[in-house]
Short mmCIF file of C-alpha atoms in Angstrom, two decimals:
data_model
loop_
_atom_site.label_atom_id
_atom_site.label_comp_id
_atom_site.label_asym_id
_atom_site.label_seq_id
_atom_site.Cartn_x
_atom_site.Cartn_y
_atom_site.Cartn_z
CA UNK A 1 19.93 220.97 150.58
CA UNK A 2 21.59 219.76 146.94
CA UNK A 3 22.22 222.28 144.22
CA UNK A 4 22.53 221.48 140.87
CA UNK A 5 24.49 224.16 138.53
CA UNK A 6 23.91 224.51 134.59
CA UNK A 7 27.15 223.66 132.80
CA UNK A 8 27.18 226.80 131.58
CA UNK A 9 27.20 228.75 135.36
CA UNK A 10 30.68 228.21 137.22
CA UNK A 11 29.76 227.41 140.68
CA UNK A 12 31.73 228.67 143.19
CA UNK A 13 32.79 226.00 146.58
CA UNK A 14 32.99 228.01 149.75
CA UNK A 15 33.67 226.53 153.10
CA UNK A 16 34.25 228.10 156.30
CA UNK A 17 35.52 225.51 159.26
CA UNK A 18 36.73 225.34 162.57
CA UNK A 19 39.89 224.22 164.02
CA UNK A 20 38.58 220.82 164.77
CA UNK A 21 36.85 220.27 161.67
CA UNK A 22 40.32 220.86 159.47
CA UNK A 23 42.38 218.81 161.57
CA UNK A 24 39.61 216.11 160.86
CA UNK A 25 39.41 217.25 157.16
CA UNK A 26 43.25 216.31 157.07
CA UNK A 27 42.85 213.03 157.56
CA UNK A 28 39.48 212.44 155.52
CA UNK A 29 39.64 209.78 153.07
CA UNK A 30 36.99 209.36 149.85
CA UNK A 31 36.89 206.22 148.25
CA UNK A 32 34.85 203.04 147.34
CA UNK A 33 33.56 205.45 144.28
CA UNK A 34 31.11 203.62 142.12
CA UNK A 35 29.61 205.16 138.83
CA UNK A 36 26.56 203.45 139.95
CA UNK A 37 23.78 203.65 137.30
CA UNK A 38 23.98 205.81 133.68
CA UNK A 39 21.02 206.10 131.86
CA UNK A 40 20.13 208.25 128.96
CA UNK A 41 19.66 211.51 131.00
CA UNK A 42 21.05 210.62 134.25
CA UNK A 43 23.70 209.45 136.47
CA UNK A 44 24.13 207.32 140.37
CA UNK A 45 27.78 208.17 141.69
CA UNK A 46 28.29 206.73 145.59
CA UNK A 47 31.03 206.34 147.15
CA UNK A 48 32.71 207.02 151.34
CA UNK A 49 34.24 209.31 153.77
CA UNK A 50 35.99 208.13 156.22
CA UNK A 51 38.88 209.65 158.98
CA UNK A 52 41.52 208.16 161.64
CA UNK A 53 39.46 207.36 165.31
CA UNK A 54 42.28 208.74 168.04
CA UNK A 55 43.15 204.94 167.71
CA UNK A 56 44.30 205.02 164.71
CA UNK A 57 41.13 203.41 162.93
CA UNK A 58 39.36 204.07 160.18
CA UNK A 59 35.62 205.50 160.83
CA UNK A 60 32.85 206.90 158.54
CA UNK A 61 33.23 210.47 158.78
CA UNK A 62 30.29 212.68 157.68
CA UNK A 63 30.97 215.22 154.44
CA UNK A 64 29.46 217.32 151.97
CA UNK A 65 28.77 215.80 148.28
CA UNK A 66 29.71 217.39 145.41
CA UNK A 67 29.66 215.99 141.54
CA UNK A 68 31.70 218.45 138.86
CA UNK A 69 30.87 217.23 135.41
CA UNK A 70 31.96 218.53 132.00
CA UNK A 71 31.48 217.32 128.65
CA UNK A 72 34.44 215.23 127.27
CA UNK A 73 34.45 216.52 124.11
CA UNK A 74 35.45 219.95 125.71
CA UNK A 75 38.37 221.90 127.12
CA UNK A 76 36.44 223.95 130.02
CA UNK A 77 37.42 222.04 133.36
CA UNK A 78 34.87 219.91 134.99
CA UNK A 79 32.56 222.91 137.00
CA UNK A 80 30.17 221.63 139.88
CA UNK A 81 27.10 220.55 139.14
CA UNK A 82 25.50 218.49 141.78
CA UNK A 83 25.92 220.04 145.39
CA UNK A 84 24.45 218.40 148.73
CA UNK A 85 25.53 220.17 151.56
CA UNK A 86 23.48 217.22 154.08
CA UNK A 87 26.43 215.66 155.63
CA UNK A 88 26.83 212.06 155.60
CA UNK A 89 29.31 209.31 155.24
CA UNK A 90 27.42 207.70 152.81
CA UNK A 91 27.12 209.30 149.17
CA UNK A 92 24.70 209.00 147.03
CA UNK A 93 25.03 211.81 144.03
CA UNK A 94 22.16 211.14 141.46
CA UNK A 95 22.52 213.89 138.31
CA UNK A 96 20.07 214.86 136.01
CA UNK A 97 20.10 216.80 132.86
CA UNK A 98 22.59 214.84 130.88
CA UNK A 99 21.92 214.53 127.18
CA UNK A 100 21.56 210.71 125.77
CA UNK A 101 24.49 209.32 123.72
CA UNK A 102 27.20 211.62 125.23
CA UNK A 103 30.35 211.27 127.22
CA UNK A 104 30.73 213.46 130.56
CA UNK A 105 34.18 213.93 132.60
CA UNK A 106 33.34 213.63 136.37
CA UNK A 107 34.94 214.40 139.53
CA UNK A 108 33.30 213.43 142.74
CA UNK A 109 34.40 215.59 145.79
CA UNK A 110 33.34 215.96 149.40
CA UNK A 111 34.86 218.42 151.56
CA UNK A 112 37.39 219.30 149.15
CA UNK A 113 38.52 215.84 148.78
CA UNK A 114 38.31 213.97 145.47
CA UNK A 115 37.00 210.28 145.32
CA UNK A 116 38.43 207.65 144.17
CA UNK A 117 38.17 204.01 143.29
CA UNK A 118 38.02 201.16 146.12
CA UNK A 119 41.44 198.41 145.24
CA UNK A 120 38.76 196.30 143.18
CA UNK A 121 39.37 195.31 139.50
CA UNK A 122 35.75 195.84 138.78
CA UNK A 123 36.68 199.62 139.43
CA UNK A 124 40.35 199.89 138.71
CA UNK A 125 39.90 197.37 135.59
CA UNK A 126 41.19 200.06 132.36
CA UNK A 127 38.22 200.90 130.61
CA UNK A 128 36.25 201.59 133.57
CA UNK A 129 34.49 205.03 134.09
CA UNK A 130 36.11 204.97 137.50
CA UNK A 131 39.46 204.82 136.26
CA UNK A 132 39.22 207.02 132.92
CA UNK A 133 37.11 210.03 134.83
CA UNK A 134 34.32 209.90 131.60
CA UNK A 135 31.11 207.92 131.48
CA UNK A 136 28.79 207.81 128.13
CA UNK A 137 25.23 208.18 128.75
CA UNK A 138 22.90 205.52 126.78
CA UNK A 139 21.44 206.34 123.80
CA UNK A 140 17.56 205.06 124.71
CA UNK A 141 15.71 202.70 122.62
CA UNK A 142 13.59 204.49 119.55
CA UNK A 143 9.74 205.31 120.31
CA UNK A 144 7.99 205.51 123.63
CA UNK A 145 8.50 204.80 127.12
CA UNK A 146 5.47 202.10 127.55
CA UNK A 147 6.10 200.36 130.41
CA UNK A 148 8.28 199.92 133.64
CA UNK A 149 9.32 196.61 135.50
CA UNK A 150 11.68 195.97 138.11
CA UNK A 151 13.67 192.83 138.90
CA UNK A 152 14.62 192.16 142.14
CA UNK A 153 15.59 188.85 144.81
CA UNK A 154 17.35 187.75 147.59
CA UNK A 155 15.78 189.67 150.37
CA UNK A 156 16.22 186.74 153.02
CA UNK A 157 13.93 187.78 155.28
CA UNK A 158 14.56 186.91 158.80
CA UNK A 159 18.16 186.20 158.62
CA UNK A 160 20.46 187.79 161.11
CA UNK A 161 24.17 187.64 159.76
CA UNK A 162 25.26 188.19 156.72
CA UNK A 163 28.55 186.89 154.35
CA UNK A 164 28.34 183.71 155.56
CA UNK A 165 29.52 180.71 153.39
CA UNK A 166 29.24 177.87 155.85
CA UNK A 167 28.93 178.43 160.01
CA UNK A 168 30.99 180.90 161.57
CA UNK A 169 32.85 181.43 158.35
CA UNK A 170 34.12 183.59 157.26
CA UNK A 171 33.03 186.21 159.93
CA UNK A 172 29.60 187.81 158.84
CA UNK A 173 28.31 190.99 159.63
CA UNK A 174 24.98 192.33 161.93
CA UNK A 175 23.86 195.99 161.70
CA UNK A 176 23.59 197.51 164.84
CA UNK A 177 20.32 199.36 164.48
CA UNK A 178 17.39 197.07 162.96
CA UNK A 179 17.48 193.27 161.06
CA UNK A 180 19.20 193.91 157.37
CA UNK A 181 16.28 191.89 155.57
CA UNK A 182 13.74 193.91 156.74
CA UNK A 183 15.51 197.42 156.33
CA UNK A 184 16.79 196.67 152.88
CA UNK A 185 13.56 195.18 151.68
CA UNK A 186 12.06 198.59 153.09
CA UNK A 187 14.46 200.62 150.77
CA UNK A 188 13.34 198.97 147.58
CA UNK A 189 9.70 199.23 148.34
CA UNK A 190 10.37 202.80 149.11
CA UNK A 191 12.26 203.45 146.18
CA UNK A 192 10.13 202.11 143.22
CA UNK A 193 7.24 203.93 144.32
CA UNK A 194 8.86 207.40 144.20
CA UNK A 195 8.27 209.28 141.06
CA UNK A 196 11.72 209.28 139.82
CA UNK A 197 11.31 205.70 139.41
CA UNK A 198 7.50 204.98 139.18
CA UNK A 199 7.65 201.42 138.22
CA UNK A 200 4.11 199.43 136.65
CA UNK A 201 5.54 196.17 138.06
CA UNK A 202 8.06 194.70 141.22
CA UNK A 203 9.23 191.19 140.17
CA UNK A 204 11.04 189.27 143.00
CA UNK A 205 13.42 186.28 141.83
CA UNK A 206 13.06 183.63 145.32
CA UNK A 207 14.74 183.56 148.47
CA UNK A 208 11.71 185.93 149.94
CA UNK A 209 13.20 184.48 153.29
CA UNK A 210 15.96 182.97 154.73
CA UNK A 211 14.32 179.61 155.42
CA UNK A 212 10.85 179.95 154.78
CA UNK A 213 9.59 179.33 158.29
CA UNK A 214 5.75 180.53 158.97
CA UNK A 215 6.80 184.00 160.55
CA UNK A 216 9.10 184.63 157.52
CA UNK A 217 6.73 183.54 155.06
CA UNK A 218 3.51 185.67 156.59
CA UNK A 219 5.77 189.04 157.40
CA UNK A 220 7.08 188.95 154.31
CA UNK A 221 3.50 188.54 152.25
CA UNK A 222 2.00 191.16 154.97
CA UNK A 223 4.45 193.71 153.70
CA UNK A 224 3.70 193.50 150.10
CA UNK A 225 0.15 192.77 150.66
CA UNK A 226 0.76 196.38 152.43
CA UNK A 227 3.35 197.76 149.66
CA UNK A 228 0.52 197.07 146.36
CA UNK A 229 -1.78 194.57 145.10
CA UNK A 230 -0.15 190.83 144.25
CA UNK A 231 -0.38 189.80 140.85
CA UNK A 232 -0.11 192.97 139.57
CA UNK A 233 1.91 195.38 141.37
CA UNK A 234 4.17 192.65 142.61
CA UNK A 235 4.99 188.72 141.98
CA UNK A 236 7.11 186.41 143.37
CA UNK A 237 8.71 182.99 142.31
CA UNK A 238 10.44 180.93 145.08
CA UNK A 239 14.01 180.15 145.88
CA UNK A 240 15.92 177.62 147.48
CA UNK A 241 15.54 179.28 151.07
CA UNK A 242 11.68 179.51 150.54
CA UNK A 243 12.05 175.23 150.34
CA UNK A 244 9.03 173.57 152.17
CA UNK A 245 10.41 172.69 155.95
CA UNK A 246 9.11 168.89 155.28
CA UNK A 247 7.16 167.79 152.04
CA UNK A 248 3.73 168.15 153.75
CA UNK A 249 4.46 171.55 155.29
CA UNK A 250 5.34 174.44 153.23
CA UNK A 251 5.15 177.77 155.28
CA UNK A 252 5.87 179.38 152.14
CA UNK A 253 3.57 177.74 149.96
CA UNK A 254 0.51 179.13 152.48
CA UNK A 255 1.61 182.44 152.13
CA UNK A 256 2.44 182.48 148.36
CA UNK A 257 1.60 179.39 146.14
CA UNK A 258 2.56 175.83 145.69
CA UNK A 259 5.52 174.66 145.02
CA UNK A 260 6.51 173.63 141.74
CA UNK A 261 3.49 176.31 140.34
CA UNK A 262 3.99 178.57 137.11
CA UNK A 263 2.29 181.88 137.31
CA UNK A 264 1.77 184.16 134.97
CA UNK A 265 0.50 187.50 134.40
CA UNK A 266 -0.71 189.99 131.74
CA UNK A 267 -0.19 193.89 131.25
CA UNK A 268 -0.61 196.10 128.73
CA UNK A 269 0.18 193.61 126.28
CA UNK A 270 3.44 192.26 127.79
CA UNK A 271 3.80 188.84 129.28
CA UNK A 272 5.05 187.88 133.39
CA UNK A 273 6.07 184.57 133.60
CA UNK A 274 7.49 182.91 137.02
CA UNK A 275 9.14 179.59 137.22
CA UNK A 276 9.60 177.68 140.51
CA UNK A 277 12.97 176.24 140.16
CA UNK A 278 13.80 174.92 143.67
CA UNK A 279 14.28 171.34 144.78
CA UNK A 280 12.99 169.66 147.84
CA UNK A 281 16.10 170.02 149.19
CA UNK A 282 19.81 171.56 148.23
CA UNK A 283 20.81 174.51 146.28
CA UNK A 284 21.00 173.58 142.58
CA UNK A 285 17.62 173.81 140.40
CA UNK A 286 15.37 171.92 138.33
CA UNK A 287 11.61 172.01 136.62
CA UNK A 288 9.57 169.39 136.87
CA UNK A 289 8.27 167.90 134.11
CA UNK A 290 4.13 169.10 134.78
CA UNK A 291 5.57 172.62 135.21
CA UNK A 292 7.98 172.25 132.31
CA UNK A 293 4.86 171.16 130.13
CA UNK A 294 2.84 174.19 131.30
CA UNK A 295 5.45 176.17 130.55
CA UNK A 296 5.08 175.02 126.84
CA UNK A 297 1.19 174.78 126.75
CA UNK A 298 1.25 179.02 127.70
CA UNK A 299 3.96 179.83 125.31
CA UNK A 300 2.77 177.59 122.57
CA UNK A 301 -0.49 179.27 122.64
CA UNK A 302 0.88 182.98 122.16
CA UNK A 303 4.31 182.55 121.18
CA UNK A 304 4.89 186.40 119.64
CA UNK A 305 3.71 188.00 122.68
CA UNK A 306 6.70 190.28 124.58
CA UNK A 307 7.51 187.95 127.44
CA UNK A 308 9.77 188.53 130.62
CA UNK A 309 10.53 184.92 132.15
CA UNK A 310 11.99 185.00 136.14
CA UNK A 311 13.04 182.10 138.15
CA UNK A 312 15.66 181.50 141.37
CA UNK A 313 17.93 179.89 139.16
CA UNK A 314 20.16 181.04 136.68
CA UNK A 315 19.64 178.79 133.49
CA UNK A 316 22.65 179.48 131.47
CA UNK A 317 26.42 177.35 130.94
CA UNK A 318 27.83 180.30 131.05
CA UNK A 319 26.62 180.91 134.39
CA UNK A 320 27.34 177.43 135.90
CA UNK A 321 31.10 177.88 135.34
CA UNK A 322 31.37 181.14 135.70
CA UNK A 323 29.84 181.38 139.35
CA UNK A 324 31.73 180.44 143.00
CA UNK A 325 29.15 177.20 143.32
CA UNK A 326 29.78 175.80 139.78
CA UNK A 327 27.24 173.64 137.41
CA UNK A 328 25.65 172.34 140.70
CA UNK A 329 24.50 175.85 142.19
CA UNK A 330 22.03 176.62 138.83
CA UNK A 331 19.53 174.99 136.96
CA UNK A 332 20.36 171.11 135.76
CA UNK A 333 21.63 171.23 132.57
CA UNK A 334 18.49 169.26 131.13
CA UNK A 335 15.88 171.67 132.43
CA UNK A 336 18.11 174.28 131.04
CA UNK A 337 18.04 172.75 127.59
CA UNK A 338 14.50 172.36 127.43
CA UNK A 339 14.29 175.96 128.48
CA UNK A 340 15.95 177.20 125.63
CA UNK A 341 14.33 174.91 122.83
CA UNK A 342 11.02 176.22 124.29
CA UNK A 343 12.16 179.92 124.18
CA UNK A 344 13.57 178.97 119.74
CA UNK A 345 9.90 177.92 119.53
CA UNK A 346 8.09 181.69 121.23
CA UNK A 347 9.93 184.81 119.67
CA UNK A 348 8.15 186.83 122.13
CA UNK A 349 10.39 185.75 124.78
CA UNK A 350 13.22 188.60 125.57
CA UNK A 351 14.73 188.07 128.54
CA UNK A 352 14.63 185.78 131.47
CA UNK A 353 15.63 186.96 135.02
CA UNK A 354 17.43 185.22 137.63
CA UNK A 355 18.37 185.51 141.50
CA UNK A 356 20.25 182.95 144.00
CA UNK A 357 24.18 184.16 142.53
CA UNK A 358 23.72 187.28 144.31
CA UNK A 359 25.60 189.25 141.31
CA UNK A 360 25.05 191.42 138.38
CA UNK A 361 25.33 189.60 135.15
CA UNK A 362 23.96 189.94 131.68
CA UNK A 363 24.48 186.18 130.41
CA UNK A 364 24.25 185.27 126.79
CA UNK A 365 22.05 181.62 125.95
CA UNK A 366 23.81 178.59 125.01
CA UNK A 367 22.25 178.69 121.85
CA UNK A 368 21.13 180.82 119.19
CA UNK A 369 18.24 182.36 120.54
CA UNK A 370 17.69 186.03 121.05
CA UNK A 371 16.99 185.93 124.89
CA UNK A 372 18.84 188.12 127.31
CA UNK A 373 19.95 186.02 130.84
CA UNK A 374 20.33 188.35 133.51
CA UNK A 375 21.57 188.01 136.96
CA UNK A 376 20.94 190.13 139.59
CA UNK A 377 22.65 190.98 142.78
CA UNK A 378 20.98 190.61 146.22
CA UNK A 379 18.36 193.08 147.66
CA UNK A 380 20.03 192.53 151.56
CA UNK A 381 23.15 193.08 151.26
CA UNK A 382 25.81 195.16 149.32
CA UNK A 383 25.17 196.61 146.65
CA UNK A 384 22.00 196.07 147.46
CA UNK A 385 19.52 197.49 144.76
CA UNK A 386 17.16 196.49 141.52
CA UNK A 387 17.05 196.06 137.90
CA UNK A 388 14.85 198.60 136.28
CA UNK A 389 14.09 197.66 132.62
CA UNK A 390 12.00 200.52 130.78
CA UNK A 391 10.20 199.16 128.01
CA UNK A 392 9.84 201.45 124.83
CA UNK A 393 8.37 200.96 121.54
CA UNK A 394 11.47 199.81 120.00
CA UNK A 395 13.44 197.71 122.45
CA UNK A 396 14.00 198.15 126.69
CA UNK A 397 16.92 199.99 129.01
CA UNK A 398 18.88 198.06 131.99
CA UNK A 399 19.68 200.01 134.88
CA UNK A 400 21.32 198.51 138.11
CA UNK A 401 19.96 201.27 140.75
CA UNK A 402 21.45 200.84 144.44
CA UNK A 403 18.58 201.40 147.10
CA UNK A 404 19.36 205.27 148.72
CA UNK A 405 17.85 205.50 152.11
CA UNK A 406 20.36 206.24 155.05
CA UNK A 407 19.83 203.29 156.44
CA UNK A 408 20.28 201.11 153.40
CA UNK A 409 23.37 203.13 152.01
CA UNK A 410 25.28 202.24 155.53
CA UNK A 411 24.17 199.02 155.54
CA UNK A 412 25.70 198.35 151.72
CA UNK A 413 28.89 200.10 152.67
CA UNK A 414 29.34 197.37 155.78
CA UNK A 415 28.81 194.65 154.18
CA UNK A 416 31.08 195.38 150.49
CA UNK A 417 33.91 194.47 153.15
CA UNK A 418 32.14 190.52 153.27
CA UNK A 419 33.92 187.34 151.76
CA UNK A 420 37.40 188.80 152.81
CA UNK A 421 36.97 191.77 150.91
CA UNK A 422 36.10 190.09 147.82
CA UNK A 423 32.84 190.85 147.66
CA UNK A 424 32.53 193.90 145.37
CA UNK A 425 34.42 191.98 142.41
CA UNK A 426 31.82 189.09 142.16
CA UNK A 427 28.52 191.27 143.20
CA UNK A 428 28.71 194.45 141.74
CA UNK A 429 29.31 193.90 137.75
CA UNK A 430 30.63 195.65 134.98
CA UNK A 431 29.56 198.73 133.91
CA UNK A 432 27.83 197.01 130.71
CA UNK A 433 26.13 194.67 133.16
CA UNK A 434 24.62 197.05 134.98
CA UNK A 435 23.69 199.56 132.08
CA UNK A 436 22.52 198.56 128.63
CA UNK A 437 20.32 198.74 125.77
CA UNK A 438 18.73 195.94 123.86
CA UNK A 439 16.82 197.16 120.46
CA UNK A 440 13.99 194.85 119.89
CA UNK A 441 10.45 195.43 118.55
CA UNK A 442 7.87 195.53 121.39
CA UNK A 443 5.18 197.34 119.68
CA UNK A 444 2.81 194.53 120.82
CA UNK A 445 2.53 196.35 124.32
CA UNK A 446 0.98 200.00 123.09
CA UNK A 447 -1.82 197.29 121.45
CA UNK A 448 -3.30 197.29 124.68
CA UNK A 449 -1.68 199.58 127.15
CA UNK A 450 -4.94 199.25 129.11
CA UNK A 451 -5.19 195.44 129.91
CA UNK A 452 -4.47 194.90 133.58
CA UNK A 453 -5.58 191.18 134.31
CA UNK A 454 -3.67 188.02 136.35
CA UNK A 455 -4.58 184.58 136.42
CA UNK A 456 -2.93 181.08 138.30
CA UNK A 457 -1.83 178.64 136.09
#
């Protein structure tokens, strides 16, 4: 059961235990605390219980979760207002209520015990909300929520350990109770269908699967052929695991489209455009040149129209030195050029979306175009989540939103411990990653809120 409490309503935090339950209680640890997702009415706080084994070792420990908020511009302590008494390790507190543009203290408890910050900088860093106790809600773009698209990538279907860089290193990580892909893919498909997020459109950046063999390829398609109707509920652009196995046989391809194809889409006025970035073989990215020429021929033709780009490969300098693989991992530096003298030439174009560095990022273009780069971190594995971008008359919202089930939310807390620990400081992001708000004009979608039509290109 979770009970939320009106600021203005102390709640009261009664607990009655046993013997065995306090000794455990003693030794119960909260930590890993994340302040998730902050939107401009709402809040995703997660974080972990744990206790001492009778070895010595630390275990996930089930516990209560409680949120006490309060606003910062006040003197009244911080009074409980999020309660869920369903006991789990694995915390997920999402508040409601909050008013936009406003700064909240926060204290996340369970069982009496207060959370606090995993040893990562992107937690600990000074600034964070993790480390000053106060978040700021965003103040949401001016006019009307229109429209509702979420990025996503990096499911891997079929692969069977995760964190590895090259074989047997460093040591990956198997759950115990299904394959990761599958479960985690299964989260996000569950989650953006629920009301609370009710998304128009699921975009997924490439790597579908983990090598895009002919079982990968068709279980994946079968599930979102299940999940909604492709083209329009959901499309896909393909990554460097999706690569054809040989030149003539592309498992993926079969299932999805050819490689090398643009595809686009039209919605209520707003513009999908996917990009096939991947190379026969090898991780880095390229367009070729008939692609690259499409590209121009649909932009050229309406180049005001509000237009979301998404492709495998991030496009931007700033990415190519900023991530483990360097320049080589992302798009060629010519293709990336091109890119961004065709996106000076179509105003419409607001933000392009990319997969394959398995991180939240919000990137900035290499030249002076206003396009926002994002990056966003992988669907099977920690954090594991989505990009939810709410489009509104007068510009969109960001949101980073971890997926929630009990299966996913163990799974993410396994896996944060991959790449020797380091993974949290190069997945996760920064707050302002995660959480932002872009002013723009996008009145061109309410023109025709109705228009739901797809075509290949």
């Amino acid at each position: 059961m979770t009970v939320r409490t009106p600021f203005r309503t102390p709640a009261a935090f009664h607990t009655r235990t046993t013997e065995p339950v306090r000794t455990q209680r003693q030794s119960l640890v909260a930590s890993d605390l994340e302040v998730v997702t902050v939107t401009d009415r709402s809040a995703v706080l997660t974080w972990t219980t744990r206790a001492r084994d009778g070895s010595g070792r630390p275990r996930p420990a089930p516990a209560d979760t409680e949120v006490r908020i309060a606003p910062a511009d006040g003197r009244l302590p911080a009074t409980t207002y999020f309660h869920a008494t369903e006991r789990t390790p694995f915390h997920y507190a999402e508040i409601h209520g909050l008013e936009p543009g406003r700064s909240y203290r926060f204290e996340a408890y369970s069982d009496g015990r207060r959370a606090v910050p995993a040893r990562t900088l992107v937690t600990r860093a000074p600034g964070t909300p993790e480390s000053t106790g106060v978040f700021t809600t965003l103040t949401p773009p001016p006019g009307v929520l229109l429209r509702t698209v979420v990025l996503a990538n990096d499911v891997h279907y079929g692969e069977r350990t995760s964190g590895l860089l090259v074989a047997g290193f460093p040591s990956g990580f198997r759950d115990e109770f299904a394959e990761h892909p599958e479960l985690m893919l299964e989260a996000v498909l569950d989650d953006v269908h629920r009301p609370d997020r009710a998304a128009d459109h699921l975009i997924l950046a490439g790597d579908l699967t983990d090598s895009g063999t002919p079982e990968q390829s068709r279980a994946v398609r079968d599930r979102l052929d299940r999940w909604g109707r492709h083209g329009d509920d959901w499309l896909v652009c393909r990554g460097n695991h999706d690569a054809p196995i040989a030149p003539d046989n592309d498992p993926w391809g079969a299932a999805f489209h050819a490689r090398q194809q643009l595809i686009t889409h039209e919605a209520g006025g707003l513009r999908l455009i996917g990009l096939d970035t991947t190379r026969l073989r090898g991780s880095g990215g390229t367009i070729v040149t008939p692609q690259l020429d499409r590209l121009r021929e649909v932009l050229a033709a309406d180049p005001d129209r509000p237009t979301i780009v998404f492709g495998h490969h991030p496009v931007t300098l700033s990415a190519a030195v900023s991530n483990p693989g360097g320049p080589g991992f992302v798009l060629d530096r010519a293709t990336a050029a091109g890119l961004h003298e065709l996106y000076r030439q179509s105003p419409g174009v607001f933000l392009h979306h990319s997969g394959h560095t398995h991180r939240n990022r919000r990137g900035r273009p290499d030249i002076g175009i206003d396009v926002e780069f994002t990056e966003g971190a992988a669907v099977k594995e920690y954090p594991g989540g989505y990009l939810m971008v709410r489009l509104y008359t007068g510009g969109y919202m960001v949101n980073f939103y971890k997926t929630r089930t009990e299966a996913a939310r163990r799974w993410s807390t396994r896996t944060r411990r991959q790449y020797l620990g380091l993974h949290p400081d190069h997945s996760l992001g920064s707050f302002a990653d995660r959480n932002h708000v872009v002013l723009r004009d996008l009145t061109a979608l309410s023109a025709s809120a109705s228009l739901r039509r797809s075509r290949p290109s």
